[in-house]
Amino acid sequence: MKPLGPIPSGYEAIDGVLAVGGRPVTQWVEQAGGTPLFVYSADLVRARVTQLRAALPGRVALHYAVKANPFVPLLELMAGLVDGFDIASGGELEIVRGAGLPLGKVSFAGPGKRDAELQAGIAAGVTLNLESEGEAARALAIGDRLGVVPRLAVRVNPSFDLKGSGMKMGGGAKPFGVDAERVPALVREVIAAGAEWRGFHIFAGSQALGAEAIAETQEQALALAARLAEESGAALPHCNLGGGLGIPYFPGDTPLDLALVGERLAACMADLPPVLQETEFCIELGRYLVGEAGVYLARIVDRKVSHGEVFLVTDGGLHHQLAASGNFGTVVRRNYPSAIATRFGAEAEEEASIVGCLCTPLDKLADKGGFPRAEVGDLIAVFCAGAYGASASPAHFLGQGPALEMLV
Amino acid sequence: MKPLGPIPSGYEAIDGVLAVGGRPVTQWVEQAGGTPLFVYSADLVRARVTQLRAALPGRVALHYAVKANPFVPLLELMAGLVDGFDIASGGELEIVRGAGLPLGKVSFAGPGKRDAELQAGIAAGVTLNLESEGEAARALAIGDRLGVVPRLAVRVNPSFDLKGSGMKMGGGAKPFGVDAERVPALVREVIAAGAEWRGFHIFAGSQALGAEAIAETQEQALALAARLAEESGAALPHCNLGGGLGIPYFPGDTPLDLALVGERLAACMADLPPVLQETEFCIELGRYLVGEAGVYLARIVDRKVSHGEVFLVTDGGLHHQLAASGNFGTVVRRNYPSAIATRFGAEAEEEASIVGCLCTPLDKLADKGGFPRAEVGDLIAVFCAGAYGASASPAHFLGQGPALEMLV
């Protein structure tokens, strides 16, 4: 039997059925009209924001990285909870615009912004996090042409990375941002060209569970911001310190010590160098805000035994949960937390694999886990499905289609 | 510098620009209205079918696995070239119906068929490749209810796998098909229930480059079919021998020796056991038919240098080319064949990485390859993009969207 990842806190059973938002998921499935279904809990998102607000110094604003989950009702919920939004494409600009979010609180990072995206961003008044000198020149030219002063920040490629992070976004040669030593010259150029100077975006990595590593990275980011601001000779209006706060997915993972991160960051804020005294700070979180608040539900279509092994074949699969299937940036496949949702909390009785409906051996949601005995018609749940699930999976593979989604 | 995969044959330059279907790809981009763009060559698909027809014994029919590429103009082309189609979902049934393909020549395999999909398949007269006893019972009940005799085959989980295959679909415990020893009983049951008996589907693996391994697997499949038909006590009307013929993607890969596969299969056909004398045979190919006929084109939006490394940032990425980025069922990332399409055939002048526009370090199309020096505005090409590209990638990730596609 292979271990399963840890089920996040906040999930309980009602009459033996997994409950989200105070109701058994069977009711949500009925209301949504079927499976596969992503259910996102507004309560769990709110609780996470409350935790963050309590732990982090008040001076540090909270931004939501739309890429983690662009479901519009979730964005509308977020509008009342966070202080800003970060987008990664012109498509996400249209999504946040459609959701009625305040575009003045939006920043746009992404290494391959097309001219049309720069133009849309400048016209909308979002802050562009410049990824290169070439992008700066294009943005300035487009601003001139539109007769709009562009709001420009510089994304810095820091010389450090976030230790233990699932994805390193800094440290050495990267396609993201501008190498630190070239930043001051670019800042002076952008300001001289008449842009509205918006500051730095420093993102060193994501999905780290080590509080010490995150704190150290934030300290390094602050020191780098101070040095680059000094060298630029310009006050720093804003500084996005990045994110990187991870959630436990796999067996053995433990939750981040948020209190430690908050204490260390508060100590920094209490002792800022003069050049950062007036700076507004934010951290940008996606996965940490919504990842654990989402559950993916699929129905068992077949229960099969092959050479003595049990396969629970569902109507879901990697076309909605690519990362959970172990096929998205993973070297060694490990099990996400999962359960039989309609027998939630029951003792494990057998070893079974939960697979999807796709005709490929890649389509596995849980490999040889311990579960209560499940039958055709039971629902399975994959947890940690609130981020990088629906939008990060090949929904149309093998003629399938997107899952249903609901915020409850 | 890291090696690139081998560019398939059939691609040449016209005035220094990669040509497909006799025209430079710049013209196709203009006609399509932009990038990113998949261009599929009808000539290369036809040439591949011609090669196959010449190499394979005439008795073995050729089926196209729609999952490899369900682009409708490509399906319409295939309708004149192959003898049947294999689908993997109700969604693909609607696609082939919409493309006007003859549904009587369609078979439907997939481990998690919902009742609605079984019903649609039975009503349409497609052959269902049964994946389990449970699915058989459901299909028979639905046939009864509809008053339609279902056309049923049994997918066999063989006890052998395809050696060297990229994806093993047989050998040991699998969610696909019915373990061989249980097949005869199921066949008798299906026939006794009054279904139209359609035979076996035996699929042992895919993407193998070893002709010897493929030939051996086909021989094993034929022997297994004979044994199971004998034990079932019923003539075998049809037998799908699976596919498995691979294409070279990576440095060092060499093309399959198709002649050897054909010769060995012809020898089998000339010496069939009595129980298979009347059987119709087919092989089912997806990737081998269309993979090398497709090219993915993206435009360079930025040329960046970070810590001395060159990054060519394009408007495409893993949202269209998940497998090429190394994030789909790959343990060690290796480079697909790629090139600067607008400097095709020019000498390599520098080491550069081709990356996508997504804000994630996963989004890499070529890692430290040797290329002629490319500038903003140049087109890049990723080859072997005809199969498992557009439909097998998370098109909406980070608010992007699907690529353009055209058959030329």
CSV table of N, CA and C in Angstrom, one decimal, chain B residues 128-234:
chain,number,residue,atom,x,y,z
B,128,LEU,N,-18.4,-1.3,-29.4
B,128,LEU,CA,-17.9,-1.0,-28.1
B,128,LEU,C,-16.8,-2.0,-27.7
B,129,ASN,N,-15.6,-1.5,-27.4
B,129,ASN,CA,-14.6,-2.4,-26.9
B,129,ASN,C,-14.8,-2.5,-25.4
B,130,LEU,N,-15.4,-3.6,-24.9
B,130,LEU,CA,-15.7,-3.7,-23.5
B,130,LEU,C,-14.5,-3.8,-22.6
B,131,GLU,N,-14.5,-3.0,-21.5
B,131,GLU,CA,-13.3,-3.0,-20.7
B,131,GLU,C,-13.5,-3.8,-19.4
B,132,SER,N,-14.7,-4.3,-19.2
B,132,SER,CA,-14.9,-5.1,-17.9
B,132,SER,C,-16.2,-5.8,-18.0
B,133,GLU,N,-16.4,-6.8,-17.1
B,133,GLU,CA,-17.7,-7.5,-17.1
B,133,GLU,C,-18.8,-6.5,-16.7
B,134,GLY,N,-18.5,-5.6,-15.8
B,134,GLY,CA,-19.5,-4.6,-15.4
B,134,GLY,C,-20.0,-3.8,-16.6
B,135,GLU,N,-19.0,-3.4,-17.4
B,135,GLU,CA,-19.4,-2.5,-18.6
B,135,GLU,C,-20.2,-3.4,-19.5
B,136,ALA,N,-19.9,-4.7,-19.7
B,136,ALA,CA,-20.6,-5.5,-20.5
B,136,ALA,C,-22.1,-5.6,-20.1
B,137,ALA,N,-22.3,-5.7,-18.8
B,137,ALA,CA,-23.7,-5.8,-18.3
B,137,ALA,C,-24.4,-4.5,-18.5
B,138,ARG,N,-23.7,-3.4,-18.3
B,138,ARG,CA,-24.4,-2.1,-18.6
B,138,ARG,C,-24.7,-2.0,-20.0
B,139,ALA,N,-23.8,-2.3,-20.9
B,139,ALA,CA,-24.0,-2.2,-22.3
B,139,ALA,C,-25.2,-3.1,-22.8
B,140,LEU,N,-25.3,-4.3,-22.3
B,140,LEU,CA,-26.3,-5.2,-22.7
B,140,LEU,C,-27.7,-4.6,-22.2
B,141,ALA,N,-27.7,-4.1,-21.0
B,141,ALA,CA,-29.0,-3.6,-20.4
B,141,ALA,C,-29.4,-2.4,-21.2
B,142,ILE,N,-28.5,-1.5,-21.6
B,142,ILE,CA,-28.8,-0.3,-22.4
B,142,ILE,C,-29.3,-0.7,-23.8
B,143,GLY,N,-28.6,-1.7,-24.4
B,143,GLY,CA,-29.1,-2.2,-25.7
B,143,GLY,C,-30.6,-2.7,-25.6
B,144,ASP,N,-30.8,-3.5,-24.6
B,144,ASP,CA,-32.2,-4.0,-24.3
B,144,ASP,C,-33.2,-2.8,-24.2
B,145,ARG,N,-32.8,-1.9,-23.4
B,145,ARG,CA,-33.7,-0.7,-23.2
B,145,ARG,C,-34.0,0.0,-24.5
B,146,LEU,N,-32.9,0.2,-25.3
B,146,LEU,CA,-33.0,0.9,-26.6
B,146,LEU,C,-33.7,0.1,-27.7
B,147,GLY,N,-33.7,-1.2,-27.5
B,147,GLY,CA,-34.2,-2.1,-28.5
B,147,GLY,C,-33.2,-2.2,-29.7
B,148,VAL,N,-31.9,-2.0,-29.4
B,148,VAL,CA,-30.9,-2.0,-30.4
B,148,VAL,C,-29.9,-3.1,-30.0
B,149,VAL,N,-29.5,-3.9,-31.0
B,149,VAL,CA,-28.5,-5.0,-30.7
B,149,VAL,C,-27.1,-4.3,-30.6
B,150,PRO,N,-26.5,-4.3,-29.5
B,150,PRO,CA,-25.2,-3.7,-29.4
B,150,PRO,C,-24.1,-4.5,-30.1
B,151,ARG,N,-23.2,-3.8,-30.7
B,151,ARG,CA,-22.0,-4.4,-31.4
B,151,ARG,C,-20.9,-4.4,-30.4
B,152,LEU,N,-20.5,-5.5,-29.9
B,152,LEU,CA,-19.6,-5.6,-28.7
B,152,LEU,C,-18.3,-6.4,-29.1
B,153,ALA,N,-17.2,-5.8,-28.7
B,153,ALA,CA,-15.9,-6.5,-28.7
B,153,ALA,C,-15.4,-6.5,-27.3
B,154,VAL,N,-14.4,-7.3,-27.0
B,154,VAL,CA,-13.8,-7.3,-25.7
B,154,VAL,C,-12.4,-6.9,-25.8
B,155,ARG,N,-12.1,-5.9,-25.0
B,155,ARG,CA,-10.7,-5.5,-24.9
B,155,ARG,C,-10.0,-6.4,-24.0
B,156,VAL,N,-8.9,-7.0,-24.4
B,156,VAL,CA,-8.2,-8.0,-23.7
B,156,VAL,C,-7.0,-7.3,-23.0
B,157,ASN,N,-6.8,-7.5,-21.7
B,157,ASN,CA,-5.6,-7.1,-21.0
B,157,ASN,C,-4.6,-8.2,-21.2
B,158,PRO,N,-3.7,-8.1,-22.1
B,158,PRO,CA,-2.7,-9.2,-22.3
B,158,PRO,C,-1.7,-9.4,-21.2
B,159,SER,N,-1.2,-10.6,-21.1
B,159,SER,CA,-0.2,-10.8,-20.0
B,159,SER,C,1.2,-10.3,-20.5
B,160,PHE,N,1.3,-9.9,-21.7
B,160,PHE,CA,2.6,-9.3,-22.2
B,160,PHE,C,2.5,-7.8,-22.4
B,161,ASP,N,3.6,-7.2,-22.3
B,161,ASP,CA,3.6,-5.8,-22.7
B,161,ASP,C,4.5,-5.6,-24.0
B,162,LEU,N,4.4,-4.3,-24.5
B,162,LEU,CA,5.2,-4.0,-25.6
B,162,LEU,C,6.6,-3.5,-25.1
B,163,LYS,N,7.6,-4.3,-25.4
B,163,LYS,CA,8.9,-3.9,-24.8
B,163,LYS,C,9.4,-2.6,-25.4
B,164,GLY,N,9.9,-1.7,-24.6
B,164,GLY,CA,10.5,-0.5,-25.0
B,164,GLY,C,9.4,0.6,-25.4
B,165,SER,N,8.2,0.3,-25.0
B,165,SER,CA,7.1,1.3,-25.4
B,165,SER,C,7.1,2.4,-24.4
B,166,GLY,N,6.7,3.6,-24.9
B,166,GLY,CA,6.7,4.8,-24.0
B,166,GLY,C,5.6,4.6,-23.0
B,167,MET,N,4.5,3.9,-23.4
B,167,MET,CA,3.4,3.7,-22.4
B,167,MET,C,2.9,2.2,-22.5
B,168,LYS,N,3.1,1.6,-21.4
B,168,LYS,CA,2.7,0.2,-21.4
B,168,LYS,C,1.2,0.1,-21.1
B,169,MET,N,0.5,-0.7,-22.0
B,169,MET,CA,-1.0,-0.8,-21.8
B,169,MET,C,-1.3,-2.2,-21.4
B,170,GLY,N,-0.3,-3.1,-21.3
B,170,GLY,CA,-0.6,-4.5,-21.0
B,170,GLY,C,0.5,-5.0,-20.1
B,171,GLY,N,0.3,-6.2,-19.6
B,171,GLY,CA,1.4,-6.8,-18.8
B,171,GLY,C,1.1,-6.5,-17.3
B,172,GLY,N,0.5,-7.5,-16.6
B,172,GLY,CA,0.2,-7.3,-15.2
B,172,GLY,C,-1.1,-6.6,-15.0
B,173,ALA,N,-1.3,-6.1,-13.8
B,173,ALA,CA,-2.6,-5.4,-13.4
B,173,ALA,C,-2.7,-4.1,-14.1
B,174,LYS,N,-3.8,-3.9,-14.8
B,174,LYS,CA,-4.1,-2.7,-15.6
B,174,LYS,C,-5.5,-2.3,-15.5
B,175,PRO,N,-5.8,-1.0,-15.6
B,175,PRO,CA,-7.3,-0.6,-15.6
B,175,PRO,C,-7.9,-0.9,-17.0
B,176,PHE,N,-7.1,-1.3,-18.0
B,176,PHE,CA,-7.6,-1.5,-19.3
B,176,PHE,C,-8.0,-2.9,-19.6
B,177,GLY,N,-9.1,-3.1,-20.2
B,177,GLY,CA,-9.5,-4.4,-20.7
B,177,GLY,C,-9.8,-5.4,-19.6
B,178,VAL,N,-10.0,-6.7,-20.0
B,178,VAL,CA,-10.3,-7.8,-19.1
B,178,VAL,C,-9.1,-8.7,-19.1
B,179,ASP,N,-8.7,-9.2,-18.0
B,179,ASP,CA,-7.6,-10.1,-17.9
B,179,ASP,C,-7.9,-11.3,-18.8
B,180,ALA,N,-6.9,-11.7,-19.5
B,180,ALA,CA,-7.1,-12.7,-20.6
B,180,ALA,C,-7.9,-14.0,-20.1
B,181,GLU,N,-7.6,-14.4,-18.9
B,181,GLU,CA,-8.2,-15.7,-18.4
B,181,GLU,C,-9.7,-15.6,-18.2
B,182,ARG,N,-10.2,-14.4,-18.1
B,182,ARG,CA,-11.6,-14.2,-17.9
B,182,ARG,C,-12.4,-13.9,-19.2
B,183,VAL,N,-11.6,-13.7,-20.2
B,183,VAL,CA,-12.2,-13.3,-21.5
B,183,VAL,C,-13.2,-14.3,-22.1
B,184,PRO,N,-12.8,-15.6,-22.2
B,184,PRO,CA,-13.7,-16.6,-22.8
B,184,PRO,C,-15.1,-16.6,-22.2
B,185,ALA,N,-15.1,-16.6,-20.9
B,185,ALA,CA,-16.4,-16.6,-20.2
B,185,ALA,C,-17.3,-15.4,-20.6
B,186,LEU,N,-16.6,-14.2,-20.7
B,186,LEU,CA,-17.3,-13.0,-21.0
B,186,LEU,C,-17.8,-13.0,-22.5
B,187,VAL,N,-17.0,-13.6,-23.3
B,187,VAL,CA,-17.4,-13.7,-24.7
B,187,VAL,C,-18.7,-14.5,-24.8
B,188,ARG,N,-18.6,-15.7,-24.2
B,188,ARG,CA,-19.8,-16.5,-24.2
B,188,ARG,C,-21.1,-15.8,-23.7
B,189,GLU,N,-20.9,-15.1,-22.6
B,189,GLU,CA,-22.0,-14.3,-22.0
B,189,GLU,C,-22.6,-13.3,-23.0
B,190,VAL,N,-21.6,-12.6,-23.6
B,190,VAL,CA,-22.1,-11.5,-24.5
B,190,VAL,C,-22.8,-12.1,-25.7
B,191,ILE,N,-22.3,-13.2,-26.2
B,191,ILE,CA,-22.9,-13.8,-27.4
B,191,ILE,C,-24.3,-14.4,-27.0
B,192,ALA,N,-24.3,-15.0,-25.8
B,192,ALA,CA,-25.6,-15.6,-25.3
B,192,ALA,C,-26.7,-14.6,-25.1
B,193,ALA,N,-26.2,-13.4,-24.8
B,193,ALA,CA,-27.2,-12.3,-24.5
B,193,ALA,C,-27.7,-11.7,-25.8
B,194,GLY,N,-27.2,-12.1,-26.9
B,194,GLY,CA,-27.7,-11.7,-28.2
B,194,GLY,C,-27.1,-10.5,-28.8
B,195,ALA,N,-25.9,-10.1,-28.3
B,195,ALA,CA,-25.2,-9.0,-28.9
B,195,ALA,C,-24.5,-9.4,-30.2
B,196,GLU,N,-24.2,-8.4,-31.1
B,196,GLU,CA,-23.5,-8.7,-32.3
B,196,GLU,C,-22.0,-8.9,-31.8
B,197,TRP,N,-21.5,-10.0,-32.0
B,197,TRP,CA,-20.1,-10.3,-31.5
B,197,TRP,C,-19.1,-9.8,-32.5
B,198,ARG,N,-18.2,-8.9,-32.0
B,198,ARG,CA,-17.3,-8.2,-32.9
B,198,ARG,C,-15.8,-8.5,-32.7
B,199,GLY,N,-15.5,-9.3,-31.6
B,199,GLY,CA,-14.1,-9.7,-31.5
B,199,GLY,C,-13.3,-9.1,-30.5
B,200,PHE,N,-12.0,-9.1,-30.7
B,200,PHE,CA,-11.0,-8.6,-29.7
B,200,PHE,C,-10.3,-7.3,-30.0
B,201,HIS,N,-9.9,-6.7,-29.0
B,201,HIS,CA,-9.0,-5.5,-29.0
B,201,HIS,C,-7.9,-5.8,-28.1
B,202,ILE,N,-6.7,-5.9,-28.6
B,202,ILE,CA,-5.5,-6.3,-27.8
B,202,ILE,C,-4.4,-5.2,-28.0
B,203,PHE,N,-4.3,-4.4,-27.0
B,203,PHE,CA,-3.4,-3.2,-27.1
B,203,PHE,C,-2.3,-3.3,-26.0
B,204,ALA,N,-1.1,-3.5,-26.4
B,204,ALA,CA,-0.1,-3.8,-25.4
B,204,ALA,C,0.8,-2.7,-25.0
B,205,GLY,N,0.8,-1.6,-25.8
B,205,GLY,CA,1.6,-0.4,-25.5
B,205,GLY,C,1.7,0.5,-26.7
B,206,SER,N,2.4,1.6,-26.5
B,206,SER,CA,2.4,2.6,-27.6
B,206,SER,C,3.8,3.2,-27.6
B,207,GLN,N,4.1,3.9,-28.8
B,207,GLN,CA,5.3,4.7,-28.9
B,207,GLN,C,6.6,3.8,-28.7
B,208,ALA,N,6.7,2.7,-29.5
B,208,ALA,CA,7.9,1.9,-29.5
B,208,ALA,C,8.6,2.1,-30.8
B,209,LEU,N,9.9,2.1,-30.7
B,209,LEU,CA,10.8,2.3,-31.9
B,209,LEU,C,11.4,1.0,-32.4
B,210,GLY,N,11.3,0.0,-31.5
B,210,GLY,CA,11.9,-1.3,-31.9
B,210,GLY,C,11.0,-2.2,-32.7
B,211,ALA,N,11.4,-2.4,-33.9
B,211,ALA,CA,10.6,-3.2,-34.8
B,211,ALA,C,10.5,-4.6,-34.3
B,212,GLU,N,11.5,-5.1,-33.8
B,212,GLU,CA,11.5,-6.5,-33.3
B,212,GLU,C,10.5,-6.7,-32.2
B,213,ALA,N,10.5,-5.7,-31.3
B,213,ALA,CA,9.6,-5.7,-30.2
B,213,ALA,C,8.1,-5.6,-30.6
B,214,ILE,N,7.9,-4.8,-31.6
B,214,ILE,CA,6.5,-4.7,-32.2
B,214,ILE,C,6.1,-5.9,-32.8
B,215,ALA,N,7.0,-6.5,-33.6
B,215,ALA,CA,6.6,-7.7,-34.3
B,215,ALA,C,6.4,-8.9,-33.3
B,216,GLU,N,7.2,-8.9,-32.3
B,216,GLU,CA,7.0,-10.0,-31.3
B,216,GLU,C,5.6,-9.8,-30.6
B,217,THR,N,5.3,-8.5,-30.3
B,217,THR,CA,4.1,-8.2,-29.6
B,217,THR,C,2.9,-8.6,-30.5
B,218,GLN,N,3.0,-8.3,-31.8
B,218,GLN,CA,1.9,-8.6,-32.7
B,218,GLN,C,1.7,-10.2,-32.8
B,219,GLU,N,2.9,-10.9,-32.8
B,219,GLU,CA,2.8,-12.3,-32.8
B,219,GLU,C,2.1,-12.9,-31.6
B,220,GLN,N,2.5,-12.2,-30.4
B,220,GLN,CA,1.9,-12.7,-29.2
B,220,GLN,C,0.4,-12.4,-29.2
B,221,ALA,N,0.0,-11.2,-29.7
B,221,ALA,CA,-1.4,-10.8,-29.8
B,221,ALA,C,-2.2,-11.8,-30.6
B,222,LEU,N,-1.6,-12.2,-31.8
B,222,LEU,CA,-2.3,-13.2,-32.6
B,222,LEU,C,-2.4,-14.5,-31.9
B,223,ALA,N,-1.4,-15.0,-31.3
B,223,ALA,CA,-1.5,-16.2,-30.5
B,223,ALA,C,-2.5,-16.2,-29.4
B,224,LEU,N,-2.5,-15.0,-28.8
B,224,LEU,CA,-3.5,-14.9,-27.7
B,224,LEU,C,-4.9,-14.9,-28.3
B,225,ALA,N,-5.1,-14.1,-29.4
B,225,ALA,CA,-6.4,-14.1,-30.0
B,225,ALA,C,-6.9,-15.5,-30.4
B,226,ALA,N,-6.0,-16.3,-30.9
B,226,ALA,CA,-6.3,-17.6,-31.3
B,226,ALA,C,-6.7,-18.5,-30.1
B,227,ARG,N,-5.9,-18.4,-29.1
B,227,ARG,CA,-6.2,-19.2,-27.9
B,227,ARG,C,-7.6,-18.8,-27.3
B,228,LEU,N,-7.8,-17.5,-27.2
B,228,LEU,CA,-9.0,-17.0,-26.5
B,228,LEU,C,-10.3,-17.3,-27.4
B,229,ALA,N,-10.1,-17.3,-28.7
B,229,ALA,CA,-11.2,-17.6,-29.6
B,229,ALA,C,-11.5,-19.1,-29.5
B,230,GLU,N,-10.5,-19.9,-29.5
B,230,GLU,CA,-10.7,-21.4,-29.2
B,230,GLU,C,-11.5,-21.6,-27.9
B,231,GLU,N,-11.0,-21.0,-26.9
B,231,GLU,CA,-11.6,-21.2,-25.6
B,231,GLU,C,-13.0,-20.6,-25.5
B,232,SER,N,-13.2,-19.6,-26.3
B,232,SER,CA,-14.6,-19.0,-26.3
B,232,SER,C,-15.6,-19.8,-27.1
B,233,GLY,N,-15.0,-20.6,-28.0
B,233,GLY,CA,-15.9,-21.5,-28.8
B,233,GLY,C,-16.7,-20.7,-29.8
B,234,ALA,N,-16.2,-19.5,-30.2
B,234,ALA,CA,-16.9,-18.7,-31.2
B,234,ALA,C,-15.9,-18.2,-32.2
